[in-house]
Coordinates of C-alpha atoms and ligand atoms in Angstrom, one line a residue:
M1 CA 0.0 0.0 0.0
Y2 CA 1.3 3.5 -0.9
Y3 CA 1.1 6.5 1.3
D4 CA 2.4 10.1 0.7
I5 CA 4.2 10.0 4.0
I6 CA 5.0 7.2 6.4
I7 CA 5.9 8.2 10.0
I8 CA 7.7 5.7 12.1
G9 CA 7.1 6.3 15.8
A10 CA 3.9 7.7 17.4
G11 CA 5.2 9.8 20.2
T12 CA 4.5 13.5 20.4
A13 CA 6.7 14.2 17.4
G14 CA 5.2 11.5 15.2
L15 CA 1.6 12.3 16.2
T16 CA 2.1 16.0 15.6
A17 CA 3.6 15.3 12.2
S18 CA 0.6 13.2 11.3
I19 CA -1.7 16.0 12.2
Y20 CA 0.1 18.5 10.1
A21 CA 0.5 16.2 7.1
R22 CA -3.2 15.2 7.2
R23 CA -4.2 18.9 7.4
A24 CA -2.0 19.4 4.3
G25 CA -4.1 16.8 2.5
K26 CA -1.5 14.0 2.4
S27 CA -2.2 10.3 3.0
V28 CA -0.4 9.3 6.2
L29 CA 0.6 6.0 7.8
L30 CA 1.8 6.2 11.3
I31 CA 3.6 3.0 12.5
E32 CA 4.2 2.4 16.2
Q33 CA 5.7 -0.7 17.7
E34 CA 5.0 -0.3 21.4
N35 CA 2.5 2.3 22.6
F36 CA 0.8 5.2 20.9
G37 CA 1.9 8.4 22.7
G38 CA 5.5 7.4 23.3
Q39 CA 7.4 8.3 26.4
I40 CA 5.1 11.0 27.7
V41 CA 2.5 8.4 28.8
Y42 CA 4.9 7.6 31.6
S43 CA 4.9 11.2 32.9
P44 CA 2.5 11.5 35.8
L45 CA 2.1 15.3 35.3
V46 CA 3.0 17.7 32.5
E47 CA 3.0 21.3 33.6
N48 CA 5.2 22.9 31.1
Y49 CA 3.3 22.6 27.8
P50 CA 2.2 26.1 26.8
G51 CA -1.5 26.7 27.1
I52 CA -2.1 23.5 29.2
A53 CA -1.4 24.3 32.9
S54 CA -1.5 20.7 34.0
V55 CA -2.3 17.4 32.4
S56 CA -1.3 13.8 32.9
G57 CA 1.0 12.4 30.2
N58 CA -1.5 9.7 29.4
A59 CA -4.4 12.2 28.8
F60 CA -2.1 14.3 26.7
A61 CA -1.1 11.4 24.5
D62 CA -4.7 10.1 24.2
S63 CA -5.8 13.5 23.0
L64 CA -3.1 13.7 20.4
L65 CA -3.9 10.2 19.1
T66 CA -7.6 11.0 18.9
Q67 CA -6.9 14.2 17.0
A68 CA -4.6 12.4 14.5
E69 CA -7.1 9.6 13.9
A70 CA -10.0 12.0 13.6
L71 CA -8.0 13.8 10.8
G72 CA -7.6 10.5 9.0
A73 CA -4.1 9.3 9.9
V74 CA -3.9 5.5 9.4
T75 CA -2.3 3.9 12.4
E76 CA -0.6 0.5 12.5
L77 CA 0.8 -1.3 15.6
A78 CA 3.8 -3.2 14.2
A79 CA 7.6 -3.5 14.5
V80 CA 9.4 -2.0 11.6
T81 CA 12.1 -4.4 10.4
G82 CA 13.7 -2.5 7.6
V83 CA 13.7 0.7 5.6
S84 CA 15.0 1.3 2.1
K85 CA 15.0 3.8 -0.7
A86 CA 14.3 2.6 -4.3
P87 CA 16.0 4.1 -7.4
D88 CA 12.7 5.8 -8.2
G89 CA 12.9 7.7 -4.9
T90 CA 10.1 5.9 -3.1
F91 CA 10.7 4.4 0.3
T92 CA 9.8 0.9 1.4
V93 CA 9.1 0.2 5.1
Q94 CA 9.1 -3.4 6.0
T95 CA 7.1 -4.5 9.1
E96 CA 6.3 -7.8 10.7
Y97 CA 2.8 -7.6 9.0
G98 CA 4.0 -6.6 5.5
D99 CA 5.6 -3.8 3.5
F100 CA 4.4 -0.3 2.9
T101 CA 5.7 2.3 0.5
A102 CA 5.8 6.1 0.6
G103 CA 7.0 9.2 -1.1
A104 CA 8.6 10.6 2.1
L105 CA 9.6 9.3 5.5
I106 CA 9.6 10.8 8.9
A107 CA 11.7 9.1 11.6
A108 CA 10.2 9.8 15.0
T109 CA 11.3 6.7 16.9
G110 CA 12.3 8.4 20.1
A111 CA 14.5 6.8 22.6
S112 CA 14.3 3.9 25.2
H113 CA 15.4 3.7 28.9
R114 CA 19.1 3.5 29.6
K115 CA 20.0 0.6 32.0
L116 CA 22.5 0.9 34.8
G117 CA 24.4 -2.1 33.5
L118 CA 24.4 -3.9 36.9
E119 CA 24.6 -7.6 37.4
R120 CA 21.1 -9.1 37.6
E121 CA 19.4 -5.9 36.5
E122 CA 17.5 -7.7 33.8
E123 CA 16.6 -10.6 36.0
L124 CA 15.1 -8.3 38.7
T125 CA 13.3 -6.1 36.3
G126 CA 9.6 -6.5 37.2
S127 CA 10.7 -7.9 40.6
G128 CA 11.8 -4.7 42.3
V129 CA 13.7 -3.0 39.4
S130 CA 11.6 -0.7 37.3
Y131 CA 12.0 2.0 34.6
C132 CA 8.6 3.4 35.1
A133 CA 7.5 4.9 38.5
L134 CA 4.1 5.8 37.1
C135 CA 3.4 2.2 36.0
D136 CA 4.9 0.4 39.0
G137 CA 5.0 2.9 41.9
A138 CA 1.7 1.7 43.4
F139 CA 3.1 -1.8 44.0
F140 CA 5.4 -0.3 46.6
K141 CA 2.9 1.9 48.5
G142 CA 4.0 2.5 52.1
R143 CA 7.5 0.9 51.5
D144 CA 10.9 2.4 51.1
V145 CA 12.2 2.8 47.5
A146 CA 15.1 4.4 45.7
V147 CA 15.4 6.3 42.4
A148 CA 18.6 6.4 40.4
G149 CA 19.3 9.5 38.3
G150 CA 19.5 13.3 38.5
G151 CA 17.5 14.5 35.5
D152 CA 13.9 15.7 35.3
T153 CA 12.6 12.1 35.0
A154 CA 14.3 11.0 38.2
C155 CA 13.2 14.1 40.1
Q156 CA 9.6 13.8 38.9
D157 CA 9.6 10.1 39.7
A158 CA 10.9 10.8 43.2
V159 CA 8.2 13.4 43.8
F160 CA 5.5 11.1 42.5
L161 CA 6.8 8.2 44.6
A162 CA 7.1 10.3 47.8
G163 CA 3.3 10.7 47.6
L164 CA 2.9 6.9 47.8
C165 CA 5.9 5.5 49.6
R166 CA 7.2 5.8 53.1
K167 CA 10.7 7.0 52.1
V168 CA 12.4 7.7 48.8
Y169 CA 16.1 7.8 48.3
I170 CA 17.3 9.6 45.2
V171 CA 20.8 8.4 44.2
H172 CA 22.7 10.7 41.9
R173 CA 26.3 10.4 40.7
R174 CA 27.0 14.1 41.1
D175 CA 26.1 16.8 43.7
Q176 CA 24.4 18.9 41.1
F177 CA 21.1 17.9 39.5
R178 CA 20.6 18.1 35.7
A179 CA 16.9 18.6 36.2
E180 CA 15.1 21.9 36.0
Q181 CA 15.5 23.9 39.2
R182 CA 11.7 23.8 39.8
N183 CA 11.7 20.0 39.9
V184 CA 14.7 20.0 42.2
D185 CA 13.1 22.5 44.6
M186 CA 9.9 20.3 44.7
L187 CA 12.0 17.3 45.6
K188 CA 14.0 19.1 48.3
A189 CA 10.8 20.3 50.0
L190 CA 9.6 16.8 50.6
P191 CA 10.3 15.4 54.2
N192 CA 10.3 11.8 53.1
V193 CA 12.9 12.2 50.3
E194 CA 16.6 11.7 51.1
L195 CA 19.2 12.9 48.6
V196 CA 22.1 10.5 48.2
L197 CA 24.6 12.5 46.2
N198 CA 27.9 11.7 44.7
A199 CA 26.8 8.1 44.7
R200 CA 26.1 5.3 42.4
V201 CA 24.0 2.2 42.8
T202 CA 26.6 -0.6 42.6
E203 CA 24.8 -3.7 43.7
L204 CA 21.3 -5.2 43.6
K205 CA 20.4 -7.5 46.4
G206 CA 17.8 -10.2 46.8
A207 CA 17.1 -13.6 45.3
G208 CA 14.1 -13.5 43.0
E209 CA 12.9 -10.2 44.4
L210 CA 14.9 -7.0 45.2
T211 CA 15.5 -6.6 48.9
G212 CA 17.9 -3.7 48.8
V213 CA 20.7 -2.0 47.0
N214 CA 24.2 -1.0 47.8
V215 CA 25.4 2.5 46.8
T216 CA 29.0 3.6 46.6
D217 CA 30.2 7.1 47.3
T218 CA 32.0 8.3 44.2
L219 CA 34.4 10.5 46.3
T220 CA 35.3 8.2 49.2
G221 CA 34.4 4.7 47.9
A222 CA 32.3 4.0 51.0
V223 CA 29.5 1.6 50.5
R224 CA 26.1 2.1 52.1
A225 CA 23.2 -0.4 52.1
L226 CA 19.7 0.9 51.4
D227 CA 16.9 -1.4 52.4
V228 CA 14.5 -0.7 49.6
A229 CA 11.8 -2.8 48.1
A230 CA 12.2 -1.1 44.7
L231 CA 14.8 0.7 42.6
F232 CA 13.4 3.0 39.9
V233 CA 16.0 3.6 37.2
A234 CA 15.7 7.0 35.5
V235 CA 19.2 7.6 34.0
G236 CA 18.2 8.9 30.6
Q237 CA 17.5 7.4 27.2
I238 CA 19.1 5.7 24.3
P239 CA 17.9 6.7 20.8
A240 CA 16.0 4.1 18.9
T241 CA 18.0 4.3 15.7
A242 CA 19.3 0.8 15.0
L243 CA 16.8 0.7 12.1
F244 CA 18.4 3.7 10.4
S245 CA 22.1 2.9 11.0
G246 CA 22.9 1.9 7.5
M247 CA 20.9 4.6 5.9
L248 CA 21.2 7.8 7.9
E249 CA 24.1 9.5 9.6
L250 CA 24.1 9.0 13.4
D251 CA 26.1 11.1 15.9
G252 CA 28.5 9.6 18.5
R253 CA 25.6 8.9 20.9
G254 CA 23.4 7.3 18.2
Y255 CA 21.1 10.2 17.5
I256 CA 20.1 10.9 13.8
V257 CA 22.1 13.9 12.6
A258 CA 19.5 16.5 11.5
G259 CA 19.2 20.3 12.1
E260 CA 16.2 22.4 13.1
D261 CA 14.8 21.9 9.6
T262 CA 14.6 18.1 10.5
C263 CA 16.3 17.3 7.2
T264 CA 18.6 14.3 7.2
G265 CA 21.4 13.5 4.7
V266 CA 18.9 11.5 2.7
P267 CA 16.5 13.6 0.6
G268 CA 12.9 12.7 1.6
V269 CA 13.8 11.5 5.1
F270 CA 13.2 13.8 8.0
A271 CA 14.0 13.2 11.7
A272 CA 11.7 14.6 14.4
G273 CA 11.7 14.6 18.2
D274 CA 14.0 13.0 20.7
V275 CA 15.6 10.8 18.0
R276 CA 17.5 13.7 16.3
T277 CA 20.5 15.7 17.4
K278 CA 19.3 18.6 19.5
S279 CA 20.0 20.4 22.7
V280 CA 16.5 20.5 24.3
R281 CA 14.3 17.4 24.4
Q282 CA 11.0 18.4 25.6
L283 CA 7.3 17.9 24.6
T284 CA 7.3 21.3 23.1
T285 CA 10.3 20.7 21.0
A286 CA 9.0 17.2 19.9
A287 CA 5.7 18.9 18.8
A288 CA 7.6 21.6 17.0
D289 CA 9.8 19.0 15.2
G290 CA 6.7 17.1 14.1
A291 CA 5.2 20.3 12.6
V292 CA 8.5 21.2 10.9
A293 CA 9.1 17.6 9.6
A294 CA 5.6 17.3 8.1
T295 CA 5.8 20.7 6.5
A296 CA 9.2 19.8 5.0
A297 CA 8.0 16.4 3.8
C298 CA 5.0 18.1 2.1
R299 CA 7.4 20.5 0.4
Y300 CA 9.7 17.7 -0.7
L301 CA 6.8 15.8 -2.2
R302 CA 5.6 18.9 -4.1
E303 CA 9.1 19.7 -5.4
N304 CA 9.5 16.1 -6.6
G305 CA 6.1 16.0 -8.3
R306 CA 4.5 13.5 -6.0
Ligands
NAP1 P1 18.6 13.1 31.3 O1 18.2 14.5 31.3 O2 19.5 12.6 30.2 O3 19.2 12.8 32.7 C1 19.8 11.5 33.0 C2 20.3 11.5 34.4 O4 20.8 10.2 34.7 C3 21.4 12.5 34.6 O5 21.3 13.1 35.9 C4 22.7 11.6 34.5 O6 23.7 12.0 35.3 C5 22.2 10.3 35.1 N1 22.9 9.2 34.5 C6 23.1 8.9 33.1 N2 23.7 7.7 33.0 C7 23.9 7.2 34.2 C8 24.5 6.0 34.7 N3 25.0 5.1 33.9 N4 24.6 5.9 36.0 C9 24.1 6.8 36.9 N5 23.5 7.9 36.5 C10 23.4 8.1 35.2 O7 17.3 12.1 31.2 P2 15.8 12.3 31.7 O8 15.7 12.8 33.1 O9 15.1 11.0 31.4 O10 15.2 13.4 30.7 C11 15.3 13.3 29.3 C12 14.8 14.6 28.7 O11 13.3 14.7 28.9 C13 15.4 15.8 29.2 O12 15.5 16.8 28.2 C14 14.4 16.3 30.3 O13 14.5 17.7 30.5 C15 13.1 15.9 29.6 N6 12.0 15.7 30.6 C16 11.2 16.8 30.9 C17 10.2 16.6 31.9 C18 9.3 17.8 32.2 O14 8.2 17.6 32.6 N7 9.8 19.0 32.1 C19 10.0 15.4 32.5 C20 10.9 14.3 32.2 C21 11.9 14.5 31.2 P3 24.6 13.4 35.0 O15 23.7 14.5 35.3 O16 25.8 13.3 35.9 O17 24.9 13.3 33.5

């Protein structure tokens, strides 16, 4: 089946791109492999999207998806297994359920959770180790838990968990947070949050289920045991770009090289949202990228007589 534009990834960038492309009259296929809405569905509260004072990430994503589908974007839940460009300039996107072709492509695959790389981290995932406080926090109501990381996600997770859990340790490898000051201030105001700074989680304890973690002071090497029922890992993301590695230029950290115009080195392929090289990865910048990429894709189609 041929579409004017295929968008891979239905987070805020991809969904916004589909809205703009449909409003420009293009046929659009939006392919998502995991969950429509992307990372924002895991944010308990979004309070920095202009014009919306406060909304849950889930409600925000739902509303975007409803808007895109109402405009006629076709959605497909499938893993993309390959992408190629034919000599006639069309793109083929292979999925587990068949192939689709398009005149232009928007890569909006976002990023996935970075792991700490600890022994038994994978084995204990779902048994005390979690990458989503919003999804799993309620399982640890009234218990002591730890959060690893010092960015906005870690701070927001810790604030959210402090409302459910008896005590929350936030373990960060430096003494300065990367997160917005407002998120750090909220964290510091909570009586049941303890900051464990200049420290890394170095050991996961427990057989079958997590019973605690060891943290090591990065300055002194001293090891401290935290008796926690859960560890929420929030140490950033890894861009989902393996699919494009042979086709598009990636930077040293694996992000697709593309400027504010979202143009990649391959004519007809645009990169939008967290997956591209950029300095600010926010909902607003993802939405902005989606609008820019869709507009650029429409221009590309027009200029190439499609
Ligand atoms: P991030 O900003 O990349 O922060 C990752 C944190 O994890 C950093 O503090 C980093 O430490 C630490 N870290 C990285 N690798 C580590 C490792 N191997 N061991 C221990 N610690 C490690 O990631 P994020 O917090 O997920 O945020 C991603 C983007 O989304 C950011 O742009 C953020 O602003 C945005 N966001 C915004 C909101 C909002 O509502 N405003 C909410 C969530 C996320 P260092 O600081 O030492 O590098």
